[in-house]
Amino acid sequence: MRLTLASLIVAATLSISSMAAPLARDQKGKAFDHILQVWFENQDFDVVNGISSWTSLAKEGILLSNFNAITHPSEPNYVAAGGGSNFGIDNDDYYNIPANITTIYDLLEKKDLTWKVYQEDMPAGYTGYKIGQYVRKHNPAVIFDSVAQNPDRLAKIVPGSELDDDIKAGTLPNWMFYTPNMLNDAHDTDAKYAGNWLQGFYKSTLSNPTLLNNTLILLTFDENDTKKERNRVWSLLLGAIPEELKGTTDDTYYSHYSTLNTVEQNFDLGNLGRGDADKKENNIFDFLSKTLGYTNTPIPTEDIPLNNEAIPGLLTGKSFNQTHPNGGTPPAF
Ligand SMILES: *[C@@H]1O[C@H](CO)[C@@H](O)[C@H](O)[C@H]1NC(C)=O
Ligand SMILES: *[C@@H]1O[C@H](CO)[C@@H](O)[C@H](O)[C@H]1NC(C)=O
Ligand SMILES: *[C@@H]1O[C@H](CO)[C@@H](O)[C@H](O)[C@H]1NC(C)=O
Ligand SMILES: CC(=O)N[C@H]1CO[C@H](CO)[C@@H](O)[C@@H]1O
């Protein structure tokens, strides 16, 4: 590398500014330092919006009335939350996404940002398909071999109970994802059951001032239940939102890629070049657009996609189940 005078001046300026007095908070993001997503399962917007255990929380947050999943069933949506694509996955089988595929975890680590995936009822280090009420298909990280085959990264997928420990210890990661078990997320129950669980989780965990302070919280669902209609899911932003927006509704078109792009813009991460970079699917949470200097794309009602179809890609026909029609033991690592 040839050092020019200009680059030496830039380097000198950078090292002076890094010696400057620390910021009031341990500022990492332009608008927020932490984000926590909590994903529920398979409920239609109108069903959830008719149950008071859900709607009573809306006064604490911004209701997103036009947030959409990307496809069906569960697994491709969780994979999209970590990788910006479903990679052709169109079922809930046992998949391994090749280790050369980039993820949000790569982008975060490149900027020295921390992440953790909290999975209720999952034993630490487990990479299997199902144990108790935990399932691999609802885990946005373990399906990527770049995570599961790397012990340091695998250790960032932790039992759900560690969220309370991290709140108490003040060790909240920058990027957090929480999956309730198959009962509490409504998968094997219903929206009413999950709403009751959420009330308890809100009291015990989400309402903690240390968490709420500077953590953007997104409650959402992996997908809608009625597959011939639009794949709209009930979603609510809580935590680090302006006081005056609490109790309001935002009807901007969003998808699961919006959450990725919001994180990428907030932390200056660049992007994965997939759905997170697709202007038709990647609008960021609108209340942040001014702070982040980002212009969202208006999506007219008639252009809103159904997001119900299987999307082919790299892993079409490549699941363990599809390649081992007679069964056997999937790779455990
Ligand atoms: C990653 O590896 C797979 C095979 O394991 C290959 O098909 C694919 O093209 C590679 N993708 C990239 C982005 O390198
Ligand atoms: C929240 O953040 C503010 C600003 O950094 C700080 O002064 C306050 O003590 C924090 N409160 C809690 C409960 O962490
Ligand atoms: C796919 O394979 C896993 C691991 O063997 C198994 O537990 C699961 O039931 C299979 N799923 C389907 C849809 O056959
Ligand atoms: C837009 C939306 O919520 N999509 C559909 C989800 O399913 C229900 C039916 O139960 C439809 O009413 C919604 O239109």
mmCIF file of C-alpha atoms and ligand atoms in Angstrom:
data_model
loop_
_atom_site.group_PDB
_atom_site.id
_atom_site.type_symbol
_atom_site.label_atom_id
_atom_site.label_comp_id
_atom_site.label_asym_id
_atom_site.label_seq_id
_atom_site.Cartn_x
_atom_site.Cartn_y
_atom_site.Cartn_z
ATOM 1 C CA MET A 1 0.000 0.000 0.000
ATOM 2 C CA ARG A 2 1.311 3.471 -0.910
ATOM 3 C CA LEU A 3 0.659 6.028 1.815
ATOM 4 C CA THR A 4 -0.238 9.443 0.495
ATOM 5 C CA LEU A 5 -0.045 12.603 2.573
ATOM 6 C CA ALA A 6 -3.845 12.783 2.538
ATOM 7 C CA SER A 7 -4.220 9.265 3.936
ATOM 8 C CA LEU A 8 -1.679 10.025 6.687
ATOM 9 C CA ILE A 9 -3.697 13.112 7.678
ATOM 10 C CA VAL A 10 -6.904 11.044 7.714
ATOM 11 C CA ALA A 11 -5.204 8.393 9.852
ATOM 12 C CA ALA A 12 -3.895 11.029 12.266
ATOM 13 C CA THR A 13 -7.325 12.675 12.537
ATOM 14 C CA LEU A 14 -8.966 9.303 13.171
ATOM 15 C CA SER A 15 -6.564 8.430 15.966
ATOM 16 C CA ILE A 16 -7.092 11.837 17.586
ATOM 17 C CA SER A 17 -10.880 11.493 17.459
ATOM 18 C CA SER A 18 -10.694 7.975 18.910
ATOM 19 C CA MET A 19 -8.871 9.453 21.926
ATOM 20 C CA ALA A 20 -11.644 12.013 22.443
ATOM 21 C CA ALA A 21 -13.924 11.839 25.491
ATOM 22 C CA PRO A 22 -16.251 8.823 25.373
ATOM 23 C CA LEU A 23 -19.848 9.361 24.282
ATOM 24 C CA ALA A 24 -22.605 9.503 26.885
ATOM 25 C CA ARG A 25 -23.668 6.003 25.889
ATOM 26 C CA ASP A 26 -21.542 3.278 24.394
ATOM 27 C CA GLN A 27 -22.727 4.472 21.022
ATOM 28 C CA LYS A 28 -22.412 1.980 18.196
ATOM 29 C CA GLY A 29 -25.413 2.708 16.000
ATOM 30 C CA LYS A 30 -26.606 5.943 14.469
ATOM 31 C CA ALA A 31 -30.092 5.630 15.964
ATOM 32 C CA PHE A 32 -29.996 2.652 18.349
ATOM 33 C CA ASP A 33 -27.300 0.403 19.820
ATOM 34 C CA HIS A 34 -29.331 -2.783 20.222
ATOM 35 C CA ILE A 35 -32.107 -4.532 18.372
ATOM 36 C CA LEU A 36 -34.167 -7.502 19.570
ATOM 37 C CA GLN A 37 -36.572 -9.401 17.337
ATOM 38 C CA VAL A 38 -39.126 -11.776 18.859
ATOM 39 C CA TRP A 39 -40.795 -14.021 16.275
ATOM 40 C CA PHE A 40 -44.145 -15.738 16.670
ATOM 41 C CA GLU A 41 -45.762 -18.252 14.319
ATOM 42 C CA ASN A 42 -48.440 -18.558 11.663
ATOM 43 C CA GLN A 43 -51.160 -16.100 12.636
ATOM 44 C CA ASP A 44 -53.246 -13.793 10.493
ATOM 45 C CA PHE A 45 -53.078 -10.075 11.157
ATOM 46 C CA ASP A 46 -56.773 -9.717 11.920
ATOM 47 C CA VAL A 47 -56.789 -12.589 14.404
ATOM 48 C CA VAL A 48 -53.939 -11.123 16.462
ATOM 49 C CA ASN A 49 -55.337 -7.625 16.166
ATOM 50 C CA GLY A 50 -58.563 -8.823 17.782
ATOM 51 C CA ILE A 51 -56.950 -10.161 20.976
ATOM 52 C CA SER A 52 -56.387 -7.769 23.872
ATOM 53 C CA SER A 53 -53.213 -9.456 25.163
ATOM 54 C CA TRP A 54 -51.588 -8.290 21.897
ATOM 55 C CA THR A 55 -53.397 -5.027 21.247
ATOM 56 C CA SER A 56 -52.896 -3.753 24.809
ATOM 57 C CA LEU A 57 -49.152 -3.563 24.041
ATOM 58 C CA ALA A 58 -49.795 -1.382 20.994
ATOM 59 C CA LYS A 59 -50.089 1.721 23.175
ATOM 60 C CA GLU A 60 -46.419 1.224 24.139
ATOM 61 C CA GLY A 61 -45.265 1.014 20.546
ATOM 62 C CA ILE A 62 -45.738 1.609 16.818
ATOM 63 C CA LEU A 63 -48.106 -0.879 15.168
ATOM 64 C CA LEU A 64 -46.808 -1.840 11.704
ATOM 65 C CA SER A 65 -49.986 -2.504 9.742
ATOM 66 C CA ASN A 66 -48.265 -3.392 6.451
ATOM 67 C CA PHE A 67 -45.425 -5.749 7.464
ATOM 68 C CA ASN A 68 -45.094 -8.879 5.334
ATOM 69 C CA ALA A 69 -43.393 -12.253 5.477
ATOM 70 C CA ILE A 70 -41.441 -13.276 2.355
ATOM 71 C CA THR A 71 -42.827 -16.763 1.623
ATOM 72 C CA HIS A 72 -44.159 -19.964 3.264
ATOM 73 C CA PRO A 73 -43.561 -22.077 5.331
ATOM 74 C CA SER A 74 -41.518 -21.171 8.450
ATOM 75 C CA GLU A 75 -37.923 -22.096 7.731
ATOM 76 C CA PRO A 76 -37.333 -19.923 4.631
ATOM 77 C CA ASN A 77 -38.525 -16.868 6.570
ATOM 78 C CA TYR A 78 -36.112 -17.480 9.486
ATOM 79 C CA VAL A 79 -33.291 -18.131 7.029
ATOM 80 C CA ALA A 80 -34.137 -14.846 5.289
ATOM 81 C CA ALA A 81 -33.808 -13.019 8.631
ATOM 82 C CA GLY A 82 -30.167 -14.144 8.824
ATOM 83 C CA GLY A 83 -29.203 -14.346 5.162
ATOM 84 C CA GLY A 84 -31.422 -11.984 3.185
ATOM 85 C CA SER A 85 -32.806 -14.830 1.041
ATOM 86 C CA ASN A 86 -34.615 -18.134 1.389
ATOM 87 C CA PHE A 87 -31.889 -19.685 -0.846
ATOM 88 C CA GLY A 88 -34.548 -21.843 -2.510
ATOM 89 C CA ILE A 89 -35.736 -23.410 0.746
ATOM 90 C CA ASP A 90 -39.471 -24.053 0.381
ATOM 91 C CA ASN A 91 -40.181 -26.484 3.228
ATOM 92 C CA ASP A 92 -39.211 -27.120 6.867
ATOM 93 C CA ASP A 93 -36.663 -29.896 6.238
ATOM 94 C CA TYR A 94 -33.161 -30.240 7.683
ATOM 95 C CA TYR A 95 -30.949 -27.936 5.588
ATOM 96 C CA ASN A 96 -27.304 -26.884 5.733
ATOM 97 C CA ILE A 97 -26.588 -23.602 3.982
ATOM 98 C CA PRO A 98 -23.004 -23.802 2.617
ATOM 99 C CA ALA A 99 -20.373 -22.011 4.715
ATOM 100 C CA ASN A 100 -19.417 -19.721 1.818
ATOM 101 C CA ILE A 101 -22.792 -17.940 2.024
ATOM 102 C CA THR A 102 -22.549 -14.530 3.724
ATOM 103 C CA THR A 103 -24.945 -13.581 6.514
ATOM 104 C CA ILE A 104 -25.841 -10.661 8.744
ATOM 105 C CA TYR A 105 -23.542 -12.294 11.324
ATOM 106 C CA ASP A 106 -20.567 -11.684 8.997
ATOM 107 C CA LEU A 107 -21.542 -8.041 8.483
ATOM 108 C CA LEU A 108 -21.961 -7.467 12.233
ATOM 109 C CA GLU A 109 -18.677 -9.142 13.178
ATOM 110 C CA LYS A 110 -16.790 -7.172 10.518
ATOM 111 C CA LYS A 111 -17.769 -4.042 12.475
ATOM 112 C CA ASP A 112 -16.982 -5.622 15.882
ATOM 113 C CA LEU A 113 -20.680 -5.708 16.741
ATOM 114 C CA THR A 114 -22.050 -8.503 18.899
ATOM 115 C CA TRP A 115 -24.999 -10.826 18.297
ATOM 116 C CA LYS A 116 -26.850 -13.630 20.031
ATOM 117 C CA VAL A 117 -29.734 -15.859 19.067
ATOM 118 C CA TYR A 118 -31.886 -16.831 22.072
ATOM 119 C CA GLN A 119 -33.875 -20.049 21.605
ATOM 120 C CA GLU A 120 -36.335 -20.994 24.296
ATOM 121 C CA ASP A 121 -35.849 -24.618 25.457
ATOM 122 C CA MET A 122 -32.797 -25.265 23.227
ATOM 123 C CA PRO A 123 -29.876 -26.968 24.989
ATOM 124 C CA ALA A 124 -26.619 -25.062 24.359
ATOM 125 C CA GLY A 125 -24.703 -26.362 21.350
ATOM 126 C CA TYR A 126 -27.631 -28.369 19.950
ATOM 127 C CA THR A 127 -27.741 -28.480 16.140
ATOM 128 C CA GLY A 128 -30.390 -31.185 15.687
ATOM 129 C CA TYR A 129 -33.853 -30.956 14.178
ATOM 130 C CA LYS A 130 -36.092 -31.009 17.268
ATOM 131 C CA ILE A 131 -35.801 -31.467 21.001
ATOM 132 C CA GLY A 132 -38.687 -30.896 23.378
ATOM 133 C CA GLN A 133 -40.481 -27.767 22.184
ATOM 134 C CA TYR A 134 -37.424 -26.396 20.343
ATOM 135 C CA VAL A 135 -37.076 -26.763 16.562
ATOM 136 C CA ARG A 136 -34.145 -26.011 14.262
ATOM 137 C CA LYS A 137 -36.455 -24.616 11.565
ATOM 138 C CA HIS A 138 -37.230 -21.601 13.795
ATOM 139 C CA ASN A 139 -33.565 -20.729 14.358
ATOM 140 C CA PRO A 140 -32.223 -17.929 12.102
ATOM 141 C CA ALA A 141 -28.533 -18.867 12.546
ATOM 142 C CA VAL A 142 -27.914 -22.598 13.029
ATOM 143 C CA ILE A 143 -28.950 -23.546 9.475
ATOM 144 C CA PHE A 144 -25.924 -21.591 8.182
ATOM 145 C CA ASP A 145 -22.832 -23.814 8.245
ATOM 146 C CA SER A 146 -20.725 -20.663 8.688
ATOM 147 C CA VAL A 147 -22.290 -20.523 12.160
ATOM 148 C CA ALA A 148 -22.943 -24.165 13.086
ATOM 149 C CA GLN A 149 -19.470 -25.371 12.053
ATOM 150 C CA ASN A 150 -17.679 -22.602 13.945
ATOM 151 C CA PRO A 151 -17.648 -23.293 17.717
ATOM 152 C CA ASP A 152 -17.242 -19.588 18.641
ATOM 153 C CA ARG A 153 -20.247 -18.686 16.560
ATOM 154 C CA LEU A 154 -22.324 -21.688 17.589
ATOM 155 C CA ALA A 155 -21.816 -20.520 21.190
ATOM 156 C CA LYS A 156 -23.743 -17.347 20.326
ATOM 157 C CA ILE A 157 -26.914 -19.407 19.889
ATOM 158 C CA VAL A 158 -28.045 -19.762 23.479
ATOM 159 C CA PRO A 159 -30.953 -21.013 25.587
ATOM 160 C CA GLY A 160 -33.682 -18.356 25.890
ATOM 161 C CA SER A 161 -33.123 -17.918 29.624
ATOM 162 C CA GLU A 162 -29.809 -16.174 28.899
ATOM 163 C CA LEU A 163 -31.655 -13.045 27.810
ATOM 164 C CA ASP A 164 -32.576 -12.284 31.407
ATOM 165 C CA ASP A 165 -28.961 -12.954 32.440
ATOM 166 C CA ASP A 166 -27.673 -10.556 29.778
ATOM 167 C CA ILE A 167 -30.127 -7.854 30.843
ATOM 168 C CA LYS A 168 -29.059 -8.218 34.495
ATOM 169 C CA ALA A 169 -25.368 -8.247 33.640
ATOM 170 C CA GLY A 170 -25.666 -5.350 31.186
ATOM 171 C CA THR A 171 -24.127 -7.498 28.456
ATOM 172 C CA LEU A 172 -26.776 -7.084 25.773
ATOM 173 C CA PRO A 173 -25.486 -7.863 22.284
ATOM 174 C CA ASN A 174 -26.085 -5.352 19.483
ATOM 175 C CA TRP A 175 -28.225 -7.812 17.442
ATOM 176 C CA MET A 176 -30.599 -10.175 19.241
ATOM 177 C CA PHE A 177 -33.208 -12.662 18.078
ATOM 178 C CA TYR A 178 -35.543 -14.511 20.434
ATOM 179 C CA THR A 179 -37.598 -17.552 19.413
ATOM 180 C CA PRO A 180 -40.202 -18.699 21.950
ATOM 181 C CA ASN A 181 -40.845 -22.450 22.085
ATOM 182 C CA MET A 182 -43.455 -24.160 19.875
ATOM 183 C CA LEU A 183 -46.209 -23.577 22.424
ATOM 184 C CA ASN A 184 -45.414 -19.977 23.338
ATOM 185 C CA ASP A 185 -44.886 -18.846 19.726
ATOM 186 C CA ALA A 186 -48.415 -20.036 18.769
ATOM 187 C CA HIS A 187 -47.146 -22.768 16.406
ATOM 188 C CA ASP A 188 -48.714 -25.657 18.314
ATOM 189 C CA THR A 189 -51.260 -23.472 20.127
ATOM 190 C CA ASP A 190 -53.001 -20.303 18.971
ATOM 191 C CA ALA A 191 -52.725 -16.520 19.054
ATOM 192 C CA LYS A 192 -54.560 -16.309 22.372
ATOM 193 C CA TYR A 193 -52.161 -18.705 24.097
ATOM 194 C CA ALA A 194 -49.137 -16.870 22.679
ATOM 195 C CA GLY A 195 -50.633 -13.505 23.678
ATOM 196 C CA ASN A 196 -50.926 -14.688 27.285
ATOM 197 C CA TRP A 197 -47.323 -15.860 27.192
ATOM 198 C CA LEU A 198 -46.274 -12.496 25.730
ATOM 199 C CA GLN A 199 -47.986 -10.658 28.592
ATOM 200 C CA GLY A 200 -45.838 -12.622 31.044
ATOM 201 C CA PHE A 201 -42.678 -12.183 28.952
ATOM 202 C CA TYR A 202 -43.345 -8.454 28.720
ATOM 203 C CA LYS A 203 -43.642 -8.157 32.504
ATOM 204 C CA SER A 204 -40.665 -10.383 33.291
ATOM 205 C CA THR A 205 -38.290 -9.328 30.534
ATOM 206 C CA LEU A 206 -39.262 -6.895 27.769
ATOM 207 C CA SER A 207 -40.389 -4.106 30.098
ATOM 208 C CA ASN A 208 -37.031 -4.038 31.877
ATOM 209 C CA PRO A 209 -35.734 -0.432 31.637
ATOM 210 C CA THR A 210 -32.187 -1.598 30.895
ATOM 211 C CA LEU A 211 -33.478 -3.488 27.865
ATOM 212 C CA LEU A 212 -35.949 -0.853 26.711
ATOM 213 C CA ASN A 213 -33.324 1.845 26.984
ATOM 214 C CA ASN A 214 -31.802 2.109 23.533
ATOM 215 C CA THR A 215 -32.991 -1.302 22.307
ATOM 216 C CA LEU A 216 -35.336 -1.347 19.345
ATOM 217 C CA ILE A 217 -37.696 -4.289 19.881
ATOM 218 C CA LEU A 218 -39.678 -5.869 17.050
ATOM 219 C CA LEU A 219 -42.479 -8.321 17.766
ATOM 220 C CA THR A 220 -43.466 -10.088 14.554
ATOM 221 C CA PHE A 221 -44.616 -13.363 12.990
ATOM 222 C CA ASP A 222 -42.771 -15.586 10.539
ATOM 223 C CA GLU A 223 -45.778 -15.840 8.183
ATOM 224 C CA ASN A 224 -49.536 -15.430 7.797
ATOM 225 C CA ASP A 225 -51.818 -18.434 8.167
ATOM 226 C CA THR A 226 -54.059 -17.975 5.146
ATOM 227 C CA LYS A 227 -51.849 -18.773 2.201
ATOM 228 C CA LYS A 228 -53.980 -17.482 -0.650
ATOM 229 C CA GLU A 229 -54.108 -13.966 0.827
ATOM 230 C CA ARG A 230 -51.272 -11.509 1.256
ATOM 231 C CA ASN A 231 -48.609 -12.664 3.700
ATOM 232 C CA ARG A 232 -49.174 -9.735 6.057
ATOM 233 C CA VAL A 233 -48.192 -10.293 9.695
ATOM 234 C CA TRP A 234 -48.997 -8.342 12.864
ATOM 235 C CA SER A 235 -45.867 -6.480 13.971
ATOM 236 C CA LEU A 236 -45.084 -3.978 16.697
ATOM 237 C CA LEU A 237 -42.034 -1.836 17.440
ATOM 238 C CA LEU A 238 -41.272 -1.216 21.130
ATOM 239 C CA GLY A 239 -38.401 0.170 23.177
ATOM 240 C CA ALA A 240 -36.183 2.810 21.564
ATOM 241 C CA ILE A 241 -38.922 4.713 19.741
ATOM 242 C CA PRO A 242 -39.905 8.373 20.193
ATOM 243 C CA GLU A 243 -42.353 8.937 23.031
ATOM 244 C CA GLU A 244 -44.763 10.822 20.761
ATOM 245 C CA LEU A 245 -45.070 7.850 18.392
ATOM 246 C CA LYS A 246 -46.234 5.423 21.087
ATOM 247 C CA GLY A 247 -49.748 4.240 20.303
ATOM 248 C CA THR A 248 -49.521 5.149 16.601
ATOM 249 C CA THR A 249 -49.804 3.013 13.459
ATOM 250 C CA ASP A 250 -47.359 3.019 10.539
ATOM 251 C CA ASP A 251 -48.697 1.689 7.209
ATOM 252 C CA THR A 252 -45.393 1.731 5.278
ATOM 253 C CA TYR A 253 -44.796 -1.481 3.293
ATOM 254 C CA TYR A 254 -42.218 -3.639 5.110
ATOM 255 C CA SER A 255 -40.947 -7.203 4.832
ATOM 256 C CA HIS A 256 -38.519 -9.297 6.890
ATOM 257 C CA TYR A 257 -35.802 -7.703 4.704
ATOM 258 C CA SER A 258 -36.763 -4.340 6.185
ATOM 259 C CA THR A 259 -35.399 -5.435 9.540
ATOM 260 C CA LEU A 260 -32.093 -6.437 7.931
ATOM 261 C CA ASN A 261 -31.820 -3.158 6.031
ATOM 262 C CA THR A 262 -32.715 -1.107 9.126
ATOM 263 C CA VAL A 263 -29.841 -2.800 10.979
ATOM 264 C CA GLU A 264 -27.478 -2.354 8.030
ATOM 265 C CA GLN A 265 -28.280 1.365 7.735
ATOM 266 C CA ASN A 266 -28.095 1.954 11.490
ATOM 267 C CA PHE A 267 -24.655 0.369 11.887
ATOM 268 C CA ASP A 268 -23.282 1.216 8.408
ATOM 269 C CA LEU A 269 -22.830 -2.455 7.587
ATOM 270 C CA GLY A 270 -23.200 -2.415 3.821
ATOM 271 C CA ASN A 271 -25.513 -5.196 2.652
ATOM 272 C CA LEU A 272 -25.683 -8.823 1.565
ATOM 273 C CA GLY A 273 -26.843 -7.903 -1.943
ATOM 274 C CA ARG A 274 -30.012 -10.003 -1.635
ATOM 275 C CA GLY A 275 -33.524 -9.105 -0.439
ATOM 276 C CA ASP A 276 -31.939 -6.636 1.976
ATOM 277 C CA ALA A 277 -30.804 -4.609 -1.047
ATOM 278 C CA ASP A 278 -34.071 -4.937 -3.003
ATOM 279 C CA LYS A 279 -35.758 -1.521 -2.962
ATOM 280 C CA LYS A 280 -39.169 -3.161 -3.379
ATOM 281 C CA GLU A 281 -38.800 -5.204 -0.181
ATOM 282 C CA ASN A 282 -36.285 -3.389 2.033
ATOM 283 C CA ASN A 283 -37.939 -0.202 3.355
ATOM 284 C CA ILE A 284 -36.459 0.664 6.749
ATOM 285 C CA PHE A 285 -38.643 1.472 9.763
ATOM 286 C CA ASP A 286 -39.923 4.831 8.690
ATOM 287 C CA PHE A 287 -39.479 6.744 11.954
ATOM 288 C CA LEU A 288 -35.712 6.199 11.514
ATOM 289 C CA SER A 289 -35.469 7.314 7.909
ATOM 290 C CA LYS A 290 -34.638 10.924 8.783
ATOM 291 C CA THR A 291 -31.964 10.067 11.381
ATOM 292 C CA LEU A 292 -30.438 7.504 9.045
ATOM 293 C CA GLY A 293 -30.679 9.738 5.966
ATOM 294 C CA TYR A 294 -32.505 7.038 4.022
ATOM 295 C CA THR A 295 -35.358 7.397 1.545
ATOM 296 C CA ASN A 296 -37.946 4.621 1.581
ATOM 297 C CA THR A 297 -39.678 3.444 -1.581
ATOM 298 C CA PRO A 298 -43.430 4.005 -1.682
ATOM 299 C CA ILE A 299 -45.156 0.734 -2.668
ATOM 300 C CA PRO A 300 -48.673 1.420 -4.012
ATOM 301 C CA THR A 301 -51.329 -0.982 -2.707
ATOM 302 C CA GLU A 302 -51.806 -2.544 -6.163
ATOM 303 C CA ASP A 303 -48.063 -3.360 -6.351
ATOM 304 C CA ILE A 304 -47.838 -5.120 -2.980
ATOM 305 C CA PRO A 305 -46.716 -8.705 -3.650
ATOM 306 C CA LEU A 306 -48.555 -11.673 -2.097
ATOM 307 C CA ASN A 307 -45.206 -13.191 -0.971
ATOM 308 C CA ASN A 308 -46.822 -16.622 -0.831
ATOM 309 C CA GLU A 309 -44.932 -18.499 -3.557
ATOM 310 C CA ALA A 310 -41.973 -20.845 -3.234
ATOM 311 C CA ILE A 311 -38.840 -18.968 -4.401
ATOM 312 C CA PRO A 312 -36.283 -21.247 -6.127
ATOM 313 C CA GLY A 313 -32.571 -20.869 -5.411
ATOM 314 C CA LEU A 314 -29.245 -22.454 -4.416
ATOM 315 C CA LEU A 315 -30.751 -25.105 -2.129
ATOM 316 C CA THR A 316 -33.777 -26.158 -4.169
ATOM 317 C CA GLY A 317 -33.950 -29.949 -3.799
ATOM 318 C CA LYS A 318 -30.910 -30.051 -1.473
ATOM 319 C CA SER A 319 -32.369 -30.710 1.975
ATOM 320 C CA PHE A 320 -31.125 -33.630 4.051
ATOM 321 C CA ASN A 321 -34.600 -35.120 3.766
ATOM 322 C CA GLN A 322 -34.701 -34.777 -0.014
ATOM 323 C CA THR A 323 -31.206 -36.191 -0.499
ATOM 324 C CA HIS A 324 -31.706 -38.991 2.047
ATOM 325 C CA PRO A 325 -35.141 -40.348 1.074
ATOM 326 C CA ASN A 326 -34.569 -43.429 3.244
ATOM 327 C CA GLY A 327 -33.758 -41.406 6.352
ATOM 328 C CA GLY A 328 -30.596 -41.668 8.407
ATOM 329 C CA THR A 329 -28.845 -39.355 10.822
ATOM 330 C CA PRO A 330 -28.407 -35.755 9.676
ATOM 331 C CA PRO A 331 -24.978 -34.164 10.176
ATOM 332 C CA ALA A 332 -24.529 -33.171 13.832
ATOM 333 C CA PHE A 333 -21.163 -31.306 13.810
HETATM 334 C C1 LIG B 1 -21.081 -21.683 -2.378
HETATM 335 O O1 LIG B 1 -20.861 -23.058 -2.469
HETATM 336 C C2 LIG B 1 -21.838 -23.765 -3.210
HETATM 337 C C3 LIG B 1 -21.511 -25.241 -3.175
HETATM 338 O O2 LIG B 1 -21.247 -25.695 -1.901
HETATM 339 C C4 LIG B 1 -21.841 -23.285 -4.641
HETATM 340 O O3 LIG B 1 -22.853 -23.944 -5.367
HETATM 341 C C5 LIG B 1 -22.096 -21.794 -4.663
HETATM 342 O O4 LIG B 1 -21.980 -21.293 -5.971
HETATM 343 C C6 LIG B 1 -21.128 -21.048 -3.769
HETATM 344 N N1 LIG B 1 -21.618 -19.696 -3.669
HETATM 345 C C7 LIG B 1 -20.810 -18.659 -3.569
HETATM 346 C C8 LIG B 1 -21.476 -17.336 -3.389
HETATM 347 O O5 LIG B 1 -19.605 -18.775 -3.603
HETATM 348 C C1 LIG B 2 -30.784 4.904 29.918
HETATM 349 O O1 LIG B 2 -29.874 5.652 29.124
HETATM 350 C C2 LIG B 2 -29.598 6.932 29.626
HETATM 351 C C3 LIG B 2 -28.749 7.656 28.616
HETATM 352 O O2 LIG B 2 -27.587 6.967 28.330
HETATM 353 C C4 LIG B 2 -28.940 6.796 30.995
HETATM 354 O O3 LIG B 2 -28.686 8.056 31.528
HETATM 355 C C5 LIG B 2 -29.882 6.011 31.929
HETATM 356 O O4 LIG B 2 -29.247 5.796 33.157
HETATM 357 C C6 LIG B 2 -30.269 4.697 31.306
HETATM 358 N N1 LIG B 2 -31.258 4.031 32.155
HETATM 359 C C7 LIG B 2 -31.225 2.735 32.438
HETATM 360 C C8 LIG B 2 -32.322 2.243 33.300
HETATM 361 O O5 LIG B 2 -30.365 1.995 32.025
HETATM 362 C C1 LIG B 3 -36.316 -34.268 7.977
HETATM 363 O O1 LIG B 3 -35.227 -34.875 8.623
HETATM 364 C C2 LIG B 3 -35.179 -34.702 10.010
HETATM 365 C C3 LIG B 3 -33.883 -35.300 10.512
HETATM 366 O O2 LIG B 3 -33.785 -36.647 10.202
HETATM 367 C C4 LIG B 3 -36.406 -35.354 10.627
HETATM 368 O O3 LIG B 3 -36.378 -35.232 12.027
HETATM 369 C C5 LIG B 3 -37.631 -34.689 10.054
HETATM 370 O O4 LIG B 3 -38.795 -35.288 10.558
HETATM 371 C C6 LIG B 3 -37.634 -34.750 8.550
HETATM 372 N N1 LIG B 3 -38.709 -33.944 8.039
HETATM 373 C C7 LIG B 3 -39.537 -34.372 7.136
HETATM 374 C C8 LIG B 3 -40.521 -33.352 6.645
HETATM 375 O O5 LIG B 3 -39.525 -35.504 6.708
HETATM 376 C C1 LIG B 4 -53.192 -8.890 4.640
HETATM 377 C C2 LIG B 4 -53.378 -10.038 5.574
HETATM 378 O O1 LIG B 4 -53.531 -9.953 6.784
HETATM 379 N N1 LIG B 4 -53.334 -11.159 4.946
HETATM 380 C C3 LIG B 4 -54.323 -12.120 5.148
HETATM 381 C C4 LIG B 4 -53.948 -13.063 6.263
HETATM 382 O O2 LIG B 4 -55.065 -13.899 6.436
HETATM 383 C C5 LIG B 4 -56.337 -13.277 6.670
HETATM 384 C C6 LIG B 4 -57.415 -14.288 6.630
HETATM 385 O O3 LIG B 4 -57.522 -15.008 7.754
HETATM 386 C C7 LIG B 4 -56.724 -12.321 5.636
HETATM 387 O O4 LIG B 4 -57.905 -11.633 6.042
HETATM 388 C C8 LIG B 4 -55.631 -11.368 5.417
HETATM 389 O O5 LIG B 4 -55.964 -10.584 4.299
#
